[in-house]
Amino acid sequence: MMPVVQAGPRAGAPPAGLEGDHAVAWFAERQHGVVARPQLLACGITRAGIDHRSRAGRLHRVHRGVYAVGHGLLTFERSAMAGVLAMSPDALISHLTAARLWAILPAGTHVPDSGEPIDVTVVGRNPGCHPGIRRHRSAVLGPRDLRWIGPIPVTSPVRTVLDVAAAGQISFVERMLAEALRARLTSEAEVRRTLAGSPGHAGLRTLGRVLRIGPAFDRSVAERLLVELLRRAGIPRPRTNARAADFEVDALWPDLRVVVEFDSFTFHGDRIAFRRDRRKLARLQAAGYRVVPVLWEDLRDAPAAVVANIATVLAVAREGLRR
């Protein structure tokens, strides 16, 4: 699901005249149900009042100086918001936590329901350690690096990929970038600008390499995108990961004997792979299948042309059955 993005400040201050628990509720409604101690004090709640509400179960400590209001159940968004409030006013959710918020984690990435540390980046100074928070420091976080998902400040999609590239395996970073490009959260041009404007960043080498060989081809991403494009065009849905002539193919219309095979340099950039795929193509054609090769780059950048080509091949195959 595409995250709901808004640009704007943190919660700020409650309206004039709103005090006590009503003011606390105002903050909680705007911060996924969590508040920071300075906000409680600004609402007129004394330190003794905070302690009393904690004992009564009205406030639940999440981190030092951060409380969940009403109940202690922590959703992912609530945990992320609490992580930001625990650190510093300029803190941002980053790295893998940001990738999860942006929904650009590669398909199949294990995401635990709870207990996973929250990644938070701060500028310059050391804000101290908090259990459950994975702290990162950055010399510079400019306006281009900041986005908002609801009330949560988060690194931009491209900065998120760059940060993960500092420690991530190249295949993981490839697939993450592919997800971000598919969702139109960034572009190759923006990635190039970010690389040029981030000298010394630990992720430069890995992300630069990914960009040189081209954004990753991920079959699960390509499959979802193709199925959605075909649905919008009114083309019958194919079987995916189906069998044809003893091969697994990416998409198949069995009655029409039409096959779609995804292609990318990432998977076909060596001689062995090239020969294997040519043999597969020859066997499929010998068995009477019409094979439509689809480049990942075309699926991503020229989807209308891909759909039109598939529609034409399907029409020709359908006409052939009538003869």
mmCIF file of C-alpha atoms in Angstrom:
data_model
loop_
_atom_site.group_PDB
_atom_site.id
_atom_site.type_symbol
_atom_site.label_atom_id
_atom_site.label_comp_id
_atom_site.label_asym_id
_atom_site.label_seq_id
_atom_site.Cartn_x
_atom_site.Cartn_y
_atom_site.Cartn_z
ATOM 1 C CA MET A 1 0.000 0.000 0.000
ATOM 2 C CA MET A 2 1.321 3.451 -0.892
ATOM 3 C CA PRO A 3 2.139 5.414 2.293
ATOM 4 C CA VAL A 4 0.171 8.592 2.928
ATOM 5 C CA VAL A 5 2.729 11.378 2.699
ATOM 6 C CA GLN A 6 2.354 14.842 4.066
ATOM 7 C CA ALA A 7 4.822 17.659 4.479
ATOM 8 C CA GLY A 8 4.494 19.579 7.708
ATOM 9 C CA PRO A 9 5.779 20.288 11.189
ATOM 10 C CA ARG A 10 5.538 18.086 14.217
ATOM 11 C CA ALA A 11 2.446 18.332 16.399
ATOM 12 C CA GLY A 12 3.295 21.789 17.761
ATOM 13 C CA ALA A 13 1.169 23.092 20.625
ATOM 14 C CA PRO A 14 -2.481 22.404 21.477
ATOM 15 C CA PRO A 15 -5.039 25.174 20.996
ATOM 16 C CA ALA A 16 -5.224 27.882 23.631
ATOM 17 C CA GLY A 17 -7.382 26.881 26.581
ATOM 18 C CA LEU A 18 -6.808 23.155 26.110
ATOM 19 C CA GLU A 19 -5.035 21.843 29.195
ATOM 20 C CA GLY A 20 -4.474 18.731 31.268
ATOM 21 C CA ASP A 21 -5.666 15.393 29.953
ATOM 22 C CA HIS A 22 -7.576 17.042 27.104
ATOM 23 C CA ALA A 23 -4.317 18.545 25.846
ATOM 24 C CA VAL A 24 -2.583 15.179 26.275
ATOM 25 C CA ALA A 25 -5.305 13.582 24.138
ATOM 26 C CA TRP A 26 -4.745 16.281 21.501
ATOM 27 C CA PHE A 27 -1.073 15.290 21.242
ATOM 28 C CA ALA A 28 -1.874 11.573 21.282
ATOM 29 C CA GLU A 29 -4.350 11.897 18.407
ATOM 30 C CA ARG A 30 -1.635 13.478 16.272
ATOM 31 C CA GLN A 31 1.256 11.207 17.250
ATOM 32 C CA HIS A 32 -0.032 7.639 16.951
ATOM 33 C CA GLY A 33 -1.013 7.648 20.613
ATOM 34 C CA VAL A 34 2.360 8.536 22.155
ATOM 35 C CA VAL A 35 3.597 11.665 23.908
ATOM 36 C CA ALA A 36 6.925 12.940 25.193
ATOM 37 C CA ARG A 37 7.563 14.148 28.731
ATOM 38 C CA PRO A 38 8.166 17.788 27.646
ATOM 39 C CA GLN A 39 4.762 17.718 25.937
ATOM 40 C CA LEU A 40 3.118 16.383 29.094
ATOM 41 C CA LEU A 41 4.725 19.151 31.119
ATOM 42 C CA ALA A 42 3.544 21.703 28.541
ATOM 43 C CA CYS A 43 0.000 20.369 29.052
ATOM 44 C CA GLY A 44 0.231 21.284 32.731
ATOM 45 C CA ILE A 45 0.857 17.726 33.928
ATOM 46 C CA THR A 46 3.401 17.820 36.744
ATOM 47 C CA ARG A 47 6.101 15.221 37.277
ATOM 48 C CA ALA A 48 4.031 13.847 40.138
ATOM 49 C CA GLY A 49 1.018 13.793 37.811
ATOM 50 C CA ILE A 50 2.981 11.802 35.236
ATOM 51 C CA ASP A 51 3.987 9.276 37.893
ATOM 52 C CA HIS A 52 0.390 9.028 39.133
ATOM 53 C CA ARG A 53 -0.976 8.427 35.635
ATOM 54 C CA SER A 54 1.687 5.792 35.030
ATOM 55 C CA ARG A 55 0.721 3.905 38.192
ATOM 56 C CA ALA A 56 -2.958 4.170 37.247
ATOM 57 C CA GLY A 57 -2.334 2.672 33.794
ATOM 58 C CA ARG A 58 -3.218 5.836 31.907
ATOM 59 C CA LEU A 59 0.343 6.347 30.700
ATOM 60 C CA HIS A 60 2.619 3.475 29.676
ATOM 61 C CA ARG A 61 6.363 4.052 29.455
ATOM 62 C CA VAL A 62 7.767 3.177 26.030
ATOM 63 C CA HIS A 63 11.185 4.822 26.309
ATOM 64 C CA ARG A 64 12.767 7.131 28.817
ATOM 65 C CA GLY A 65 10.592 10.238 28.611
ATOM 66 C CA VAL A 66 8.087 8.787 26.112
ATOM 67 C CA TYR A 67 4.686 7.337 27.009
ATOM 68 C CA ALA A 68 1.836 5.555 25.250
ATOM 69 C CA VAL A 69 -1.522 7.041 26.200
ATOM 70 C CA GLY A 70 -4.362 4.787 27.353
ATOM 71 C CA HIS A 71 -2.809 1.402 26.567
ATOM 72 C CA GLY A 72 0.606 -0.105 26.014
ATOM 73 C CA LEU A 73 -0.071 -1.956 22.760
ATOM 74 C CA LEU A 74 2.564 -0.858 20.256
ATOM 75 C CA THR A 75 1.777 -0.916 16.565
ATOM 76 C CA PHE A 76 4.668 -0.481 14.147
ATOM 77 C CA GLU A 77 3.746 3.163 13.526
ATOM 78 C CA ARG A 78 3.366 3.815 17.249
ATOM 79 C CA SER A 79 6.810 2.323 17.907
ATOM 80 C CA ALA A 80 8.329 4.434 15.133
ATOM 81 C CA MET A 81 6.758 7.626 16.482
ATOM 82 C CA ALA A 82 7.948 6.808 19.992
ATOM 83 C CA GLY A 83 11.465 6.208 18.696
ATOM 84 C CA VAL A 84 11.603 9.668 17.148
ATOM 85 C CA LEU A 85 10.226 11.371 20.266
ATOM 86 C CA ALA A 86 12.793 9.592 22.437
ATOM 87 C CA MET A 87 15.785 10.965 20.572
ATOM 88 C CA SER A 88 15.937 14.625 19.564
ATOM 89 C CA PRO A 89 13.825 17.292 17.832
ATOM 90 C CA ASP A 90 15.662 16.750 14.533
ATOM 91 C CA ALA A 91 15.514 12.932 14.608
ATOM 92 C CA LEU A 92 14.162 10.981 11.632
ATOM 93 C CA ILE A 93 13.112 7.393 11.136
ATOM 94 C CA SER A 94 15.663 5.854 8.763
ATOM 95 C CA HIS A 95 17.264 2.710 7.329
ATOM 96 C CA LEU A 96 15.180 -0.494 7.446
ATOM 97 C CA THR A 97 12.439 1.091 9.565
ATOM 98 C CA ALA A 98 12.032 3.832 6.953
ATOM 99 C CA ALA A 99 12.041 1.210 4.196
ATOM 100 C CA ARG A 100 9.172 -0.552 5.933
ATOM 101 C CA LEU A 101 7.228 2.695 6.315
ATOM 102 C CA TRP A 102 7.739 3.443 2.614
ATOM 103 C CA ALA A 103 6.762 -0.167 1.769
ATOM 104 C CA ILE A 104 9.944 -0.691 -0.271
ATOM 105 C CA LEU A 105 11.358 -3.680 1.577
ATOM 106 C CA PRO A 106 12.011 -6.405 -1.011
ATOM 107 C CA ALA A 107 9.362 -9.100 -1.268
ATOM 108 C CA GLY A 108 10.053 -11.956 1.109
ATOM 109 C CA THR A 109 11.880 -9.828 3.681
ATOM 110 C CA HIS A 110 11.107 -11.181 7.144
ATOM 111 C CA VAL A 111 9.445 -8.495 9.243
ATOM 112 C CA PRO A 112 8.764 -9.501 12.863
ATOM 113 C CA ASP A 113 5.502 -8.344 14.400
ATOM 114 C CA SER A 114 7.319 -6.807 17.350
ATOM 115 C CA GLY A 115 10.675 -6.563 19.034
ATOM 116 C CA GLU A 116 12.586 -5.281 16.014
ATOM 117 C CA PRO A 117 14.709 -2.201 16.895
ATOM 118 C CA ILE A 118 13.550 1.100 15.447
ATOM 119 C CA ASP A 119 16.139 2.822 13.226
ATOM 120 C CA VAL A 120 16.497 6.526 14.030
ATOM 121 C CA THR A 121 19.019 8.969 12.566
ATOM 122 C CA VAL A 122 20.091 12.128 14.365
ATOM 123 C CA VAL A 123 22.384 14.933 13.276
ATOM 124 C CA GLY A 124 25.734 15.445 14.944
ATOM 125 C CA ARG A 125 25.522 14.998 18.663
ATOM 126 C CA ASN A 126 25.036 11.784 20.605
ATOM 127 C CA PRO A 127 21.546 11.729 22.171
ATOM 128 C CA GLY A 128 22.275 8.673 24.298
ATOM 129 C CA CYS A 129 21.147 5.073 24.080
ATOM 130 C CA HIS A 130 17.601 3.768 24.358
ATOM 131 C CA PRO A 131 16.746 0.063 24.423
ATOM 132 C CA GLY A 132 14.786 -0.854 21.319
ATOM 133 C CA ILE A 133 16.238 1.986 19.239
ATOM 134 C CA ARG A 134 19.057 1.493 16.728
ATOM 135 C CA ARG A 135 20.711 4.904 16.655
ATOM 136 C CA HIS A 136 22.484 6.289 13.585
ATOM 137 C CA ARG A 137 24.345 9.577 13.317
ATOM 138 C CA SER A 138 24.695 11.758 10.256
ATOM 139 C CA ALA A 139 26.863 14.808 9.767
ATOM 140 C CA VAL A 140 24.215 16.399 7.560
ATOM 141 C CA LEU A 141 20.503 15.877 6.976
ATOM 142 C CA GLY A 142 19.229 18.436 4.501
ATOM 143 C CA PRO A 143 15.655 19.370 3.572
ATOM 144 C CA ARG A 144 15.821 16.994 0.592
ATOM 145 C CA ASP A 145 16.364 14.103 3.025
ATOM 146 C CA LEU A 146 13.196 14.759 5.067
ATOM 147 C CA ARG A 147 9.697 13.538 4.337
ATOM 148 C CA TRP A 148 6.639 12.964 6.502
ATOM 149 C CA ILE A 149 4.451 9.883 6.580
ATOM 150 C CA GLY A 150 1.539 11.157 8.623
ATOM 151 C CA PRO A 151 3.133 12.671 11.744
ATOM 152 C CA ILE A 152 6.329 10.612 11.461
ATOM 153 C CA PRO A 153 9.463 12.350 10.131
ATOM 154 C CA VAL A 154 11.271 9.886 7.895
ATOM 155 C CA THR A 155 14.192 9.902 5.498
ATOM 156 C CA SER A 156 13.228 10.288 1.849
ATOM 157 C CA PRO A 157 12.953 7.078 -0.177
ATOM 158 C CA VAL A 158 16.229 7.685 -2.003
ATOM 159 C CA ARG A 159 18.070 8.582 1.220
ATOM 160 C CA THR A 160 16.592 5.441 2.785
ATOM 161 C CA VAL A 161 18.018 3.281 -0.008
ATOM 162 C CA LEU A 162 21.389 5.047 0.293
ATOM 163 C CA ASP A 163 21.498 4.459 4.052
ATOM 164 C CA VAL A 164 20.620 0.775 3.695
ATOM 165 C CA ALA A 165 23.270 0.476 0.976
ATOM 166 C CA ALA A 166 25.913 1.303 3.594
ATOM 167 C CA ALA A 167 25.462 -2.140 5.130
ATOM 168 C CA GLY A 168 23.120 -4.049 2.838
ATOM 169 C CA GLN A 169 24.049 -6.728 0.331
ATOM 170 C CA ILE A 170 24.006 -5.491 -3.240
ATOM 171 C CA SER A 171 21.178 -7.851 -4.244
ATOM 172 C CA PHE A 172 19.039 -6.543 -1.359
ATOM 173 C CA VAL A 173 19.748 -2.923 -2.319
ATOM 174 C CA GLU A 174 18.965 -3.709 -5.974
ATOM 175 C CA ARG A 175 15.566 -5.091 -5.070
ATOM 176 C CA MET A 176 14.810 -2.227 -2.685
ATOM 177 C CA LEU A 177 15.614 0.326 -5.370
ATOM 178 C CA ALA A 178 13.422 -1.614 -7.799
ATOM 179 C CA GLU A 179 10.513 -1.384 -5.325
ATOM 180 C CA ALA A 180 11.039 2.372 -4.892
ATOM 181 C CA LEU A 181 11.163 2.947 -8.655
ATOM 182 C CA ARG A 182 8.114 0.754 -9.258
ATOM 183 C CA ALA A 183 6.136 2.760 -6.696
ATOM 184 C CA ARG A 184 7.388 6.000 -8.292
ATOM 185 C CA LEU A 185 8.785 7.155 -4.971
ATOM 186 C CA THR A 186 12.038 8.134 -6.650
ATOM 187 C CA SER A 187 13.672 8.172 -10.075
ATOM 188 C CA GLU A 188 17.050 7.258 -11.497
ATOM 189 C CA ALA A 189 17.734 10.966 -11.980
ATOM 190 C CA GLU A 190 17.057 11.641 -8.291
ATOM 191 C CA VAL A 191 19.306 8.741 -7.303
ATOM 192 C CA ARG A 192 22.124 10.209 -9.408
ATOM 193 C CA ARG A 193 21.636 13.646 -7.836
ATOM 194 C CA THR A 194 21.687 12.106 -4.370
ATOM 195 C CA LEU A 195 24.897 10.222 -5.100
ATOM 196 C CA ALA A 196 26.528 13.390 -6.405
ATOM 197 C CA GLY A 197 25.401 15.354 -3.357
ATOM 198 C CA SER A 198 26.430 12.821 -0.701
ATOM 199 C CA PRO A 199 30.242 12.710 -0.747
ATOM 200 C CA GLY A 200 31.704 10.375 1.835
ATOM 201 C CA HIS A 201 28.480 8.489 2.560
ATOM 202 C CA ALA A 202 29.166 4.832 3.321
ATOM 203 C CA GLY A 203 26.467 3.687 0.911
ATOM 204 C CA LEU A 204 27.860 5.470 -2.150
ATOM 205 C CA ARG A 205 29.884 2.568 -3.498
ATOM 206 C CA THR A 206 27.104 -0.024 -3.296
ATOM 207 C CA LEU A 207 24.309 2.195 -4.603
ATOM 208 C CA GLY A 208 26.585 3.552 -7.329
ATOM 209 C CA ARG A 209 27.303 0.010 -8.452
ATOM 210 C CA VAL A 210 23.593 -0.818 -8.493
ATOM 211 C CA LEU A 211 22.941 2.202 -10.667
ATOM 212 C CA ARG A 212 25.750 1.311 -13.073
ATOM 213 C CA ILE A 213 24.380 -2.176 -13.743
ATOM 214 C CA GLY A 214 20.796 -0.925 -13.733
ATOM 215 C CA PRO A 215 18.076 -1.183 -11.074
ATOM 216 C CA ALA A 216 17.393 -4.732 -10.070
ATOM 217 C CA PHE A 217 15.024 -7.006 -11.811
ATOM 218 C CA ASP A 218 12.900 -8.753 -9.206
ATOM 219 C CA ARG A 219 10.525 -11.345 -10.622
ATOM 220 C CA SER A 220 7.966 -10.883 -7.857
ATOM 221 C CA VAL A 221 7.912 -7.119 -8.458
ATOM 222 C CA ALA A 222 7.700 -7.568 -12.233
ATOM 223 C CA GLU A 223 4.943 -10.149 -11.894
ATOM 224 C CA ARG A 224 2.780 -7.901 -9.699
ATOM 225 C CA LEU A 225 3.322 -4.940 -12.001
ATOM 226 C CA LEU A 226 2.503 -6.930 -15.146
ATOM 227 C CA VAL A 227 -0.672 -8.405 -13.666
ATOM 228 C CA GLU A 228 -1.843 -4.944 -12.587
ATOM 229 C CA LEU A 229 -1.097 -3.426 -16.011
ATOM 230 C CA LEU A 230 -2.973 -6.232 -17.767
ATOM 231 C CA ARG A 231 -5.923 -5.846 -15.401
ATOM 232 C CA ARG A 232 -6.168 -2.135 -16.179
ATOM 233 C CA ALA A 233 -6.050 -2.896 -19.902
ATOM 234 C CA GLY A 234 -8.837 -5.467 -19.625
ATOM 235 C CA ILE A 235 -6.586 -8.333 -20.715
ATOM 236 C CA PRO A 236 -7.367 -11.727 -19.139
ATOM 237 C CA ARG A 237 -5.050 -12.551 -16.281
ATOM 238 C CA PRO A 238 -2.387 -15.130 -17.164
ATOM 239 C CA ARG A 239 -1.181 -17.937 -14.982
ATOM 240 C CA THR A 240 2.044 -16.889 -13.305
ATOM 241 C CA ASN A 241 5.019 -19.111 -12.538
ATOM 242 C CA ALA A 242 3.316 -21.768 -14.669
ATOM 243 C CA ARG A 243 4.691 -24.793 -16.534
ATOM 244 C CA ALA A 244 5.030 -24.937 -20.319
ATOM 245 C CA ALA A 245 7.028 -27.555 -22.268
ATOM 246 C CA ASP A 246 8.603 -28.731 -18.993
ATOM 247 C CA PHE A 247 9.833 -25.208 -18.180
ATOM 248 C CA GLU A 248 8.659 -22.748 -15.573
ATOM 249 C CA VAL A 249 7.585 -19.566 -17.336
ATOM 250 C CA ASP A 250 6.777 -16.175 -15.878
ATOM 251 C CA ALA A 251 3.291 -15.816 -17.393
ATOM 252 C CA LEU A 252 1.170 -18.146 -19.506
ATOM 253 C CA TRP A 253 -2.131 -18.085 -21.366
ATOM 254 C CA PRO A 254 -2.445 -21.874 -21.823
ATOM 255 C CA ASP A 255 -5.404 -21.872 -24.236
ATOM 256 C CA LEU A 256 -3.622 -19.457 -26.563
ATOM 257 C CA ARG A 257 -0.176 -20.957 -25.953
ATOM 258 C CA VAL A 258 1.320 -17.521 -25.300
ATOM 259 C CA VAL A 259 4.172 -17.085 -22.841
ATOM 260 C CA VAL A 260 5.725 -13.969 -21.294
ATOM 261 C CA GLU A 261 9.314 -14.228 -20.124
ATOM 262 C CA PHE A 262 10.859 -11.412 -18.101
ATOM 263 C CA ASP A 263 14.359 -10.404 -19.091
ATOM 264 C CA SER A 264 17.065 -8.319 -17.456
ATOM 265 C CA PHE A 265 20.828 -7.957 -17.614
ATOM 266 C CA THR A 266 20.895 -8.812 -13.913
ATOM 267 C CA PHE A 267 19.855 -12.365 -14.759
ATOM 268 C CA HIS A 268 21.096 -12.686 -18.343
ATOM 269 C CA GLY A 269 24.436 -10.900 -18.238
ATOM 270 C CA ASP A 270 26.696 -13.927 -18.656
ATOM 271 C CA ARG A 271 27.249 -16.512 -21.393
ATOM 272 C CA ILE A 272 25.916 -19.466 -19.425
ATOM 273 C CA ALA A 273 22.625 -17.715 -18.686
ATOM 274 C CA PHE A 274 22.397 -16.490 -22.267
ATOM 275 C CA ARG A 275 22.798 -20.015 -23.673
ATOM 276 C CA ARG A 276 20.331 -21.483 -21.194
ATOM 277 C CA ASP A 277 17.688 -18.935 -22.078
ATOM 278 C CA ARG A 278 18.183 -19.377 -25.820
ATOM 279 C CA ARG A 279 17.711 -23.134 -25.442
ATOM 280 C CA LYS A 280 14.578 -22.555 -23.383
ATOM 281 C CA LEU A 281 13.204 -20.186 -26.032
ATOM 282 C CA ALA A 282 13.898 -22.710 -28.805
ATOM 283 C CA ARG A 283 12.163 -25.512 -26.901
ATOM 284 C CA LEU A 284 9.111 -23.377 -26.179
ATOM 285 C CA GLN A 285 8.807 -22.290 -29.803
ATOM 286 C CA ALA A 286 9.238 -25.874 -31.003
ATOM 287 C CA ALA A 287 6.360 -26.859 -28.710
ATOM 288 C CA GLY A 288 4.131 -24.290 -30.405
ATOM 289 C CA TYR A 289 4.317 -21.434 -27.886
ATOM 290 C CA ARG A 290 4.514 -17.783 -28.854
ATOM 291 C CA VAL A 291 7.069 -16.217 -26.498
ATOM 292 C CA VAL A 292 6.942 -12.513 -25.639
ATOM 293 C CA PRO A 293 10.186 -11.329 -23.998
ATOM 294 C CA VAL A 294 9.608 -8.389 -21.663
ATOM 295 C CA LEU A 295 12.528 -6.283 -20.506
ATOM 296 C CA TRP A 296 12.335 -5.087 -16.908
ATOM 297 C CA GLU A 297 13.398 -1.634 -18.037
ATOM 298 C CA ASP A 298 10.524 -1.504 -20.554
ATOM 299 C CA LEU A 299 8.024 -2.782 -18.009
ATOM 300 C CA ARG A 300 9.123 -0.046 -15.650
ATOM 301 C CA ASP A 301 9.625 2.838 -18.087
ATOM 302 C CA ALA A 302 7.325 2.052 -21.045
ATOM 303 C CA PRO A 303 4.477 -0.069 -19.644
ATOM 304 C CA ALA A 304 1.944 0.983 -22.292
ATOM 305 C CA ALA A 305 4.164 -0.332 -25.081
ATOM 306 C CA VAL A 306 4.653 -3.637 -23.246
ATOM 307 C CA VAL A 307 0.906 -4.103 -22.773
ATOM 308 C CA ALA A 308 0.204 -3.182 -26.400
ATOM 309 C CA ASN A 309 2.736 -5.746 -27.624
ATOM 310 C CA ILE A 310 1.257 -8.494 -25.446
ATOM 311 C CA ALA A 311 -2.265 -7.589 -26.592
ATOM 312 C CA THR A 312 -1.168 -7.857 -30.234
ATOM 313 C CA VAL A 313 0.419 -11.284 -29.736
ATOM 314 C CA LEU A 314 -2.674 -12.536 -27.897
ATOM 315 C CA ALA A 315 -4.903 -11.272 -30.718
ATOM 316 C CA VAL A 316 -2.777 -13.028 -33.347
ATOM 317 C CA ALA A 317 -2.849 -16.252 -31.318
ATOM 318 C CA ARG A 318 -6.618 -15.991 -30.903
ATOM 319 C CA GLU A 319 -7.063 -15.478 -34.648
ATOM 320 C CA GLY A 320 -4.879 -18.508 -35.308
ATOM 321 C CA LEU A 321 -7.203 -20.699 -33.251
ATOM 322 C CA ARG A 322 -10.179 -19.669 -35.411
ATOM 323 C CA ARG A 323 -8.561 -20.878 -38.625
#
